[in-house]
């Protein structure tokens, strides 16, 4: 009897193991993400090592980023690209070229910076002198006690909100940039992200541009992006998504950002620690000022007008004033404002007050500059890339980087289309899909999930986009593969796209110190019909866990 029971238990154990094994799939698409500029032979050698590790540990492909600027390559660049193709072929790895987004518009802007998406400024005041007209602020915007010199105990005056004075925010009369005091922020985080801020409501003029600067010092601070300056509208829209990178311990450093007031006539200016984990931060000498023509962009879809404030006469570029541009067009806010050069024989007289309408670009967070998805030249540039990719890589698939598109539908070119924001995004995908199929009729096309996922970035209010980006998934061709990447919403995202018939792949790893992330993704993939693969995704160029990742995803269970 006991023997029979043991046999039954053994059979049950084997059945359970087989059932568990049957639920664990080895997915056909097992990729590693790589980004290199191919500016030196070192880039080729880096990929050689990555490819060898990937191949030896069961991966099947390399997602090669940056292919949307291949037309700018030199002969040496193309030679290196050929070598990479030979390496991939030797290691039996597919190359999936990646690029073609406007959210991170660097590739487009490397062709022409003026293709940046623009935000409208209306009626900026310039006053003419003898040879040039200079900007003059006429906004009601005033920041009170920006030097933080007025205080009572640990409470700074003229700010409507100060988080936990005497506990997490302190007036420091021993460490300061100038004057006699600064604000010290400490005792935050404790291993959890925390916000600790000063807040002051500021009157602004709609559709104007404002620069905010502050001096910051750190000690043992983490993460590097913890300090920020944010301008919130009454409906809680952040007009200045901004994250400077500061050293963990650094001396006084001036940080600069700017915001376009858009439709707002009042904003809440927030200065301090956001999502801070640890350390100390000192803030001093906060300044707010209206600025004009900084980061002005010039293209047909971003018109500029200079008119007489009194007579409304519209002056002509090339007749009354020289061509206007920002010679330091870097989409950051530390440089000087451009002036308007008056031309001899022009109609603008000294003392004339001018009103200028124009569009400017900006940087989001630390390095993201969005390109315009409506300018025809953007699509002309993209069209140049695909035949070259076919020539040098002959791929079976393309991966579109249409992700985190945080600024569009604001410039005149976008507005003249009279389309919903979601439709503009959808037409971008459709156009790219068509361009790919024109050069490779059988190519598979993949795209990041977030802008098409209601669990993620497909929402009614998204960063600086004018209009909702909802129901965007409806614009995706049905045979597009969707690469989901928000770990916390992995099950919801995979289910959403799988239930609508889309093939799904997991964008996993994300620079962690272990493989918990891909393990979680694999569990979610196993429950998702249509799941086809998983990718080792590193933004910090960390490949130490690549071998372990390959073993995990290719040798299950």
XYZ file of C-alpha atoms in Angstrom:
557
model
C 0.000 0.000 0.000
C 2.759 2.411 0.981
C 4.618 1.576 -2.222
C 1.540 2.390 -4.309
C 1.116 5.736 -2.526
C 4.767 6.619 -3.185
C 4.377 5.745 -6.871
C 1.245 7.899 -7.120
C 3.012 10.801 -5.390
C 5.975 10.474 -7.733
C 3.705 10.474 -10.770
C 1.876 13.520 -9.454
C 5.174 15.313 -8.925
C 6.275 14.489 -12.464
C 2.921 15.646 -13.833
C 3.180 18.878 -11.876
C 6.687 19.477 -13.169
C 5.595 18.786 -16.740
C 2.636 21.148 -16.320
C 4.902 23.881 -14.965
C 7.383 23.281 -17.771
C 4.623 23.383 -20.360
C 3.603 26.813 -19.118
C 7.114 28.174 -19.539
C 7.883 29.001 -23.153
C 11.102 29.705 -24.932
C 10.224 32.693 -27.102
C 11.613 32.873 -30.641
C 12.605 36.547 -30.473
C 15.354 37.029 -27.882
C 17.153 40.299 -28.454
C 19.720 42.685 -27.055
C 19.508 46.469 -27.479
C 22.676 48.250 -28.658
C 23.326 51.903 -29.460
C 26.574 53.050 -31.098
C 27.496 56.014 -33.296
C 30.093 54.101 -35.362
C 32.404 57.070 -35.064
C 35.370 54.822 -34.277
C 36.534 51.227 -34.637
C 35.943 50.829 -30.913
C 32.203 50.804 -31.590
C 32.638 47.784 -33.856
C 34.716 45.947 -31.259
C 32.126 46.682 -28.579
C 29.416 45.150 -30.732
C 31.664 42.178 -31.526
C 31.866 41.365 -27.791
C 28.158 41.923 -27.211
C 27.267 39.786 -30.232
C 29.520 36.938 -29.126
C 27.980 36.896 -25.659
C 24.486 37.129 -27.075
C 25.052 34.282 -29.516
C 26.755 31.997 -27.000
C 23.874 32.451 -24.566
C 20.975 31.836 -26.864
C 19.895 35.266 -28.085
C 18.714 35.692 -31.640
C 18.951 39.366 -32.536
C 20.500 42.795 -32.032
C 18.237 45.826 -31.950
C 20.561 48.462 -33.398
C 19.533 52.011 -32.468
C 20.365 55.220 -34.309
C 19.664 53.983 -37.821
C 17.513 57.038 -38.559
C 20.612 59.110 -39.317
C 22.412 56.641 -41.557
C 22.345 59.083 -44.490
C 24.773 61.319 -42.590
C 27.380 58.559 -42.501
C 30.930 58.914 -43.769
C 32.713 56.216 -45.808
C 34.320 55.030 -42.549
C 30.866 54.845 -40.934
C 29.508 52.667 -43.728
C 32.568 50.424 -43.590
C 32.008 49.877 -39.860
C 28.348 49.157 -40.469
C 29.342 46.478 -42.987
C 31.613 44.934 -40.378
C 28.773 44.851 -37.868
C 26.565 43.075 -40.406
C 29.307 40.495 -40.971
C 29.683 40.001 -37.220
C 25.943 39.480 -36.799
C 25.792 37.034 -39.688
C 28.752 35.093 -38.304
C 27.090 34.848 -34.900
C 23.713 33.983 -36.455
C 22.101 37.120 -35.079
C 19.423 39.125 -36.815
C 19.876 42.910 -36.897
C 16.707 44.910 -36.228
C 17.354 48.591 -37.111
C 15.745 51.053 -34.724
C 14.859 54.761 -34.881
C 12.335 57.107 -36.535
C 10.643 58.950 -33.707
C 9.908 62.628 -33.099
C 9.715 62.495 -29.296
C 13.464 62.078 -29.084
C 14.129 64.140 -32.161
C 17.928 64.189 -32.150
C 18.299 62.301 -35.423
C 15.981 64.697 -37.251
C 17.588 67.731 -35.624
C 21.026 66.527 -36.695
C 19.805 67.347 -40.208
C 18.133 70.643 -39.294
C 17.631 72.053 -35.794
C 14.747 74.178 -36.991
C 12.658 71.027 -37.359
C 12.135 71.076 -33.601
C 8.525 71.277 -32.452
C 7.702 74.871 -31.558
C 5.641 76.589 -28.869
C 4.020 79.916 -29.657
C 4.993 83.210 -28.038
C 2.596 86.096 -28.687
C 3.481 89.759 -28.454
C 6.957 89.684 -26.909
C 8.094 93.309 -26.525
C 11.252 94.594 -28.227
C 12.288 98.243 -28.189
C 14.314 99.667 -31.087
C 17.539 101.578 -30.675
C 19.681 103.024 -33.446
C 20.887 99.705 -34.915
C 19.080 96.955 -33.023
C 15.975 96.184 -31.037
C 16.314 94.470 -27.670
C 13.856 92.499 -25.614
C 12.093 94.269 -22.748
C 9.970 92.312 -20.276
C 6.447 93.631 -19.807
C 4.878 90.678 -18.020
C 3.449 90.954 -14.482
C 5.600 87.971 -13.453
C 7.464 88.690 -10.208
C 9.112 86.204 -7.886
C 9.197 87.549 -4.333
C 12.117 86.782 -2.007
C 13.950 84.686 -4.591
C 17.169 85.375 -2.706
C 15.599 83.685 0.361
C 16.824 86.506 2.584
C 13.493 87.076 4.338
C 12.582 84.383 6.836
C 11.277 83.667 10.275
C 13.041 80.790 11.967
C 13.120 78.058 9.329
C 10.186 79.455 7.355
C 10.947 81.421 4.177
C 8.588 84.338 3.584
C 6.394 84.947 0.521
C 6.099 81.263 -0.393
C 2.634 79.752 -0.040
C 3.988 76.267 0.558
C 7.161 75.092 2.247
C 7.352 71.400 3.027
C 8.042 70.619 6.709
C 10.060 73.656 7.910
C 12.492 72.671 10.658
C 12.118 68.986 9.779
C 13.094 68.708 6.116
C 13.579 72.333 5.055
C 15.879 74.675 6.978
C 17.040 78.260 6.602
C 20.837 77.943 6.573
C 22.739 81.086 7.609
C 26.134 79.357 7.410
C 26.033 77.950 3.872
C 24.725 80.218 1.097
C 25.552 81.370 -2.410
C 25.059 85.078 -1.695
C 23.477 87.322 0.929
C 23.070 85.779 4.349
C 20.967 82.623 3.908
C 19.947 79.712 1.705
C 17.393 76.922 2.014
C 18.770 73.511 2.992
C 16.707 70.424 2.196
C 17.533 67.165 3.976
C 16.083 64.162 5.879
C 14.086 63.139 2.818
C 13.721 59.823 1.071
C 14.916 57.185 3.450
C 14.968 54.761 0.535
C 11.658 56.009 -0.885
C 11.205 58.791 -3.435
C 10.004 62.027 -1.843
C 9.200 65.614 -2.888
C 10.287 68.535 -0.694
C 9.642 71.992 -2.181
C 9.051 75.692 -1.964
C 5.984 76.930 -3.875
C 4.982 80.451 -4.910
C 2.100 81.466 -7.153
C 3.183 83.782 -9.989
C 1.046 85.886 -12.320
C 2.119 85.415 -15.931
C 0.997 86.523 -19.372
C -0.366 83.696 -21.532
C 1.826 82.646 -24.449
C 5.050 84.113 -23.153
C 8.390 82.487 -22.348
C 9.949 82.602 -18.859
C 13.404 81.588 -17.734
C 13.991 80.353 -14.186
C 17.462 80.041 -12.683
C 18.691 78.889 -9.300
C 21.970 78.169 -7.567
C 22.210 74.662 -6.135
C 24.725 72.819 -3.946
C 24.605 69.111 -3.018
C 26.072 66.690 -0.496
C 25.573 62.939 -0.833
C 22.489 63.595 -2.947
C 20.678 60.881 -4.889
C 19.544 60.483 -7.563
C 21.422 62.881 -9.837
C 18.115 64.271 -11.111
C 16.552 64.999 -7.721
C 16.592 68.822 -7.988
C 14.069 70.457 -10.266
C 12.113 73.621 -11.037
C 8.517 73.081 -12.108
C 5.774 75.452 -13.214
C 2.294 74.004 -12.688
C -0.910 75.384 -14.157
C -4.175 75.511 -12.215
C -5.171 72.227 -13.871
C -1.924 70.620 -12.658
C -0.082 70.646 -15.962
C 3.704 70.781 -15.624
C 4.933 73.393 -18.103
C 8.623 72.770 -17.382
C 9.488 69.064 -17.131
C 13.114 69.574 -16.170
C 15.777 67.409 -14.501
C 19.316 68.798 -14.455
C 22.056 66.309 -13.658
C 23.970 67.245 -10.506
C 26.872 65.494 -8.858
C 26.163 63.655 -5.616
C 28.401 66.204 -3.893
C 28.913 69.446 -5.788
C 29.713 73.090 -5.118
C 27.329 75.871 -6.064
C 26.067 75.379 -9.617
C 23.582 77.531 -11.488
C 20.822 75.579 -13.228
C 18.542 77.144 -15.839
C 15.245 76.130 -17.358
C 12.295 77.856 -18.986
C 8.609 77.396 -19.583
C 6.059 78.667 -22.053
C 3.003 79.886 -20.130
C 0.692 78.609 -22.927
C -2.915 79.276 -21.848
C -2.104 80.042 -18.186
C -2.269 83.461 -16.510
C -1.013 82.080 -13.187
C 1.380 79.270 -12.357
C 2.643 77.659 -9.174
C 6.429 77.764 -9.266
C 7.891 74.736 -7.455
C 11.580 74.672 -6.536
C 13.256 71.858 -4.642
C 13.717 68.104 -4.422
C 11.544 65.776 -6.516
C 11.692 62.015 -6.104
C 14.696 62.426 -3.836
C 16.152 59.413 -2.066
C 18.948 60.736 0.127
C 21.425 63.537 0.867
C 21.352 67.297 1.300
C 20.498 70.023 -1.209
C 20.982 73.772 -0.766
C 19.055 76.259 -2.934
C 19.716 79.993 -3.241
C 19.220 83.001 -5.514
C 16.190 81.829 -7.472
C 15.388 84.157 -10.373
C 12.435 84.312 -12.761
C 12.405 86.524 -15.842
C 10.521 86.808 -19.084
C 12.745 86.232 -22.128
C 12.365 86.753 -25.873
C 13.556 84.962 -29.016
C 15.653 82.413 -27.099
C 15.701 79.119 -29.015
C 13.565 80.645 -31.766
C 13.013 78.185 -34.615
C 12.617 79.248 -38.233
C 10.665 77.172 -40.716
C 7.467 77.527 -42.707
C 5.527 75.780 -39.971
C 6.806 78.203 -37.320
C 6.158 81.703 -38.715
C 7.578 84.866 -37.147
C 5.975 88.322 -37.219
C 7.388 91.678 -36.130
C 4.850 94.519 -35.934
C 4.619 98.070 -34.616
C 2.942 98.051 -31.205
C 1.211 101.355 -31.943
C 0.312 101.255 -35.641
C 0.220 97.453 -36.097
C 2.411 97.843 -39.191
C 3.973 94.464 -39.992
C 7.665 94.867 -40.753
C 9.499 92.733 -43.289
C 12.481 90.514 -42.677
C 15.242 91.439 -45.128
C 13.842 94.940 -45.664
C 13.346 96.387 -42.186
C 15.394 93.949 -40.108
C 17.953 91.235 -40.740
C 17.099 87.542 -40.640
C 16.273 86.521 -37.072
C 17.770 83.398 -35.517
C 19.280 82.199 -32.291
C 22.944 81.535 -33.160
C 23.249 79.369 -30.020
C 20.180 77.287 -30.791
C 20.757 74.520 -28.242
C 17.248 74.320 -26.752
C 18.701 75.076 -23.336
C 18.371 78.296 -21.394
C 21.767 79.461 -20.159
C 22.751 81.691 -23.082
C 21.951 85.294 -23.973
C 18.853 86.439 -25.808
C 19.141 87.287 -29.527
C 18.564 90.861 -30.675
C 16.798 92.131 -33.793
C 19.301 93.798 -36.150
C 17.770 96.829 -37.878
C 18.658 97.423 -41.513
C 19.729 100.757 -42.991
C 16.867 102.280 -44.941
C 14.304 100.230 -43.049
C 11.124 101.651 -41.565
C 11.834 100.911 -37.878
C 12.850 104.073 -36.012
C 14.680 104.370 -32.716
C 12.265 104.163 -29.800
C 9.689 102.090 -31.704
C 8.022 99.450 -29.583
C 7.755 96.172 -31.465
C 5.611 93.130 -30.783
C 7.038 89.813 -31.927
C 5.198 86.525 -32.414
C 7.414 83.489 -32.835
C 7.887 79.807 -31.963
C 10.610 78.301 -29.800
C 11.815 74.804 -29.008
C 12.886 73.482 -25.640
C 14.586 70.619 -23.844
C 12.453 68.249 -21.802
C 14.055 66.745 -18.690
C 17.768 66.722 -19.444
C 18.299 66.002 -23.129
C 15.034 65.355 -24.972
C 14.130 67.728 -27.791
C 11.042 66.879 -29.828
C 10.845 67.276 -33.594
C 7.711 68.323 -35.460
C 5.674 65.348 -36.747
C 3.874 67.523 -39.298
C 6.696 69.102 -41.299
C 7.089 67.445 -44.726
C 10.874 67.714 -44.493
C 10.859 65.287 -41.545
C 9.312 62.616 -43.764
C 11.682 63.442 -46.611
C 14.622 62.860 -44.263
C 13.174 59.554 -43.084
C 12.591 58.476 -46.661
C 16.329 58.856 -47.360
C 17.236 56.400 -44.606
C 15.344 53.251 -45.573
C 17.098 52.446 -48.881
C 20.464 52.801 -47.137
C 19.377 50.531 -44.298
C 18.271 47.973 -46.876
C 21.617 48.280 -48.669
C 23.841 47.818 -45.629
C 21.731 45.681 -43.286
C 18.992 44.009 -45.384
C 16.780 43.594 -42.317
C 13.688 41.464 -41.950
C 12.192 43.867 -39.396
C 12.234 47.496 -38.335
C 11.695 48.917 -34.851
C 10.091 52.388 -34.678
C 11.069 54.577 -31.713
C 7.735 56.359 -31.509
C 7.839 56.637 -27.724
C 7.425 59.372 -25.108
C 6.346 61.955 -27.694
C 6.002 64.702 -25.102
C 5.631 67.773 -27.329
C 3.650 68.125 -30.542
C 0.550 69.753 -32.017
C 1.775 73.149 -30.822
C 3.386 74.721 -33.904
C 1.545 76.344 -36.786
C 2.249 73.426 -39.125
C 0.592 70.987 -36.720
C -2.337 73.318 -36.061
C -3.021 73.862 -39.778
C -3.710 70.151 -40.178
C -6.865 70.515 -38.043
C -6.328 67.019 -36.679
C -6.605 65.589 -33.201
C -3.291 64.955 -31.517
C -3.984 61.226 -31.534
C -4.565 61.349 -35.289
C -1.268 63.173 -35.877
C 0.543 60.455 -33.947
C -1.355 57.780 -35.832
C -0.541 59.306 -39.210
C 3.148 59.341 -38.246
C 3.054 55.594 -37.708
C 1.113 54.956 -40.891
C 3.533 57.027 -42.961
C 6.607 55.273 -41.542
C 4.963 51.900 -42.035
C 4.297 52.800 -45.673
C 7.857 53.994 -46.256
C 9.249 50.731 -44.885
C 6.932 48.595 -46.961
C 7.858 50.614 -50.066
C 11.466 49.387 -49.830
C 10.766 46.011 -48.214
C 7.230 44.703 -48.833
C 7.633 41.785 -46.417
C 9.331 43.588 -43.556
C 7.809 43.272 -40.120
C 7.366 46.566 -38.237
C 7.528 46.951 -34.468
C 6.878 49.936 -32.219
C 7.217 50.818 -28.546
C 3.938 50.396 -26.698
C 3.632 53.456 -24.476
C 2.027 56.026 -26.801
C -0.591 53.463 -27.861
C -1.340 51.993 -24.447
C -4.153 53.434 -22.265
C -2.371 51.846 -19.314
C 0.659 54.010 -20.082
C 1.039 57.238 -22.086
C -2.068 57.149 -24.271
C -4.129 59.555 -22.189
C -6.195 62.727 -22.296
C -3.436 65.016 -21.001
C 0.186 64.237 -21.761
C 3.094 66.571 -21.010
C 3.173 69.535 -23.435
C 0.994 67.980 -26.147
C -2.024 70.057 -27.160
C -4.934 67.626 -27.183
C -5.616 64.100 -26.070
C -3.591 61.108 -27.234
C -6.299 58.563 -26.504
C -7.326 55.562 -28.631
C -4.082 55.852 -30.566
C -3.793 52.054 -30.827
C -6.580 52.159 -33.401
C -4.135 53.720 -35.884
C -1.671 50.819 -35.677
C -1.646 48.456 -38.668
C -2.831 45.083 -37.394
C 0.418 43.295 -38.230
C 2.609 45.696 -36.222
C 4.423 44.119 -33.295
C 4.195 46.007 -29.991
C 7.113 46.140 -27.550
C 5.770 46.729 -24.041
C 8.136 48.231 -21.497
C 6.427 49.525 -18.332
C 7.206 46.782 -15.839
C 4.616 47.758 -13.230
C 1.855 47.544 -15.845
C 3.272 44.590 -17.785
C 0.284 42.298 -17.368
C -2.255 44.994 -18.240
C -0.245 46.154 -21.274
C 0.353 42.672 -22.650
C -3.295 41.755 -22.161
C -4.480 44.970 -23.830
C -2.508 44.407 -27.027
C -2.814 40.615 -27.081
C -6.591 40.814 -26.774
C -6.631 43.016 -29.879
C -4.581 40.599 -31.936
C -1.190 42.297 -31.761
C 2.031 40.367 -31.407
C 3.853 41.448 -28.243
C 7.452 41.548 -27.071
C 8.775 42.571 -23.659
C 11.318 45.375 -23.308
C 12.989 43.991 -20.183
C 15.981 44.503 -17.855
C 16.411 48.334 -17.720
C 19.803 48.527 -15.989
C 18.961 46.772 -12.742
C 21.498 44.917 -10.589
C 19.809 41.537 -11.043
C 17.419 39.726 -13.365
C 14.245 40.196 -11.336
C 12.786 42.392 -14.062
C 13.087 39.888 -16.951
C 11.925 37.083 -14.655
C 8.757 39.080 -13.986
C 8.321 39.780 -17.667
C 8.640 36.109 -18.560
C 5.881 35.204 -16.121
C 3.644 37.850 -17.686
C 4.524 36.753 -21.238
C 3.581 33.178 -20.427
C 0.027 34.355 -19.735
C -0.243 36.515 -22.866
C -1.532 35.049 -26.155
C 0.558 36.342 -29.034
C 3.682 36.933 -26.933
C 6.742 36.350 -29.110
C 9.847 37.595 -27.364
C 11.861 39.561 -24.866
C 14.675 42.116 -25.150
C 17.635 42.996 -22.940
C 17.184 46.772 -22.803
C 19.990 48.919 -21.405
C 20.142 52.707 -21.535
C 23.338 52.834 -19.455
C 25.387 50.509 -21.665
C 25.414 47.806 -18.972
C 25.974 44.345 -20.392
C 27.317 42.546 -17.306
C 24.110 40.524 -16.968
C 23.685 39.783 -20.664
C 24.982 36.224 -20.403
C 22.682 35.445 -17.483
C 19.778 37.059 -19.291
C 20.441 34.923 -22.362
C 20.533 31.757 -20.294
C 17.343 32.764 -18.504
C 15.298 33.371 -21.645
C 16.699 30.609 -23.854
C 17.062 27.661 -21.467
C 13.795 27.581 -19.618
C 12.685 26.103 -17.297
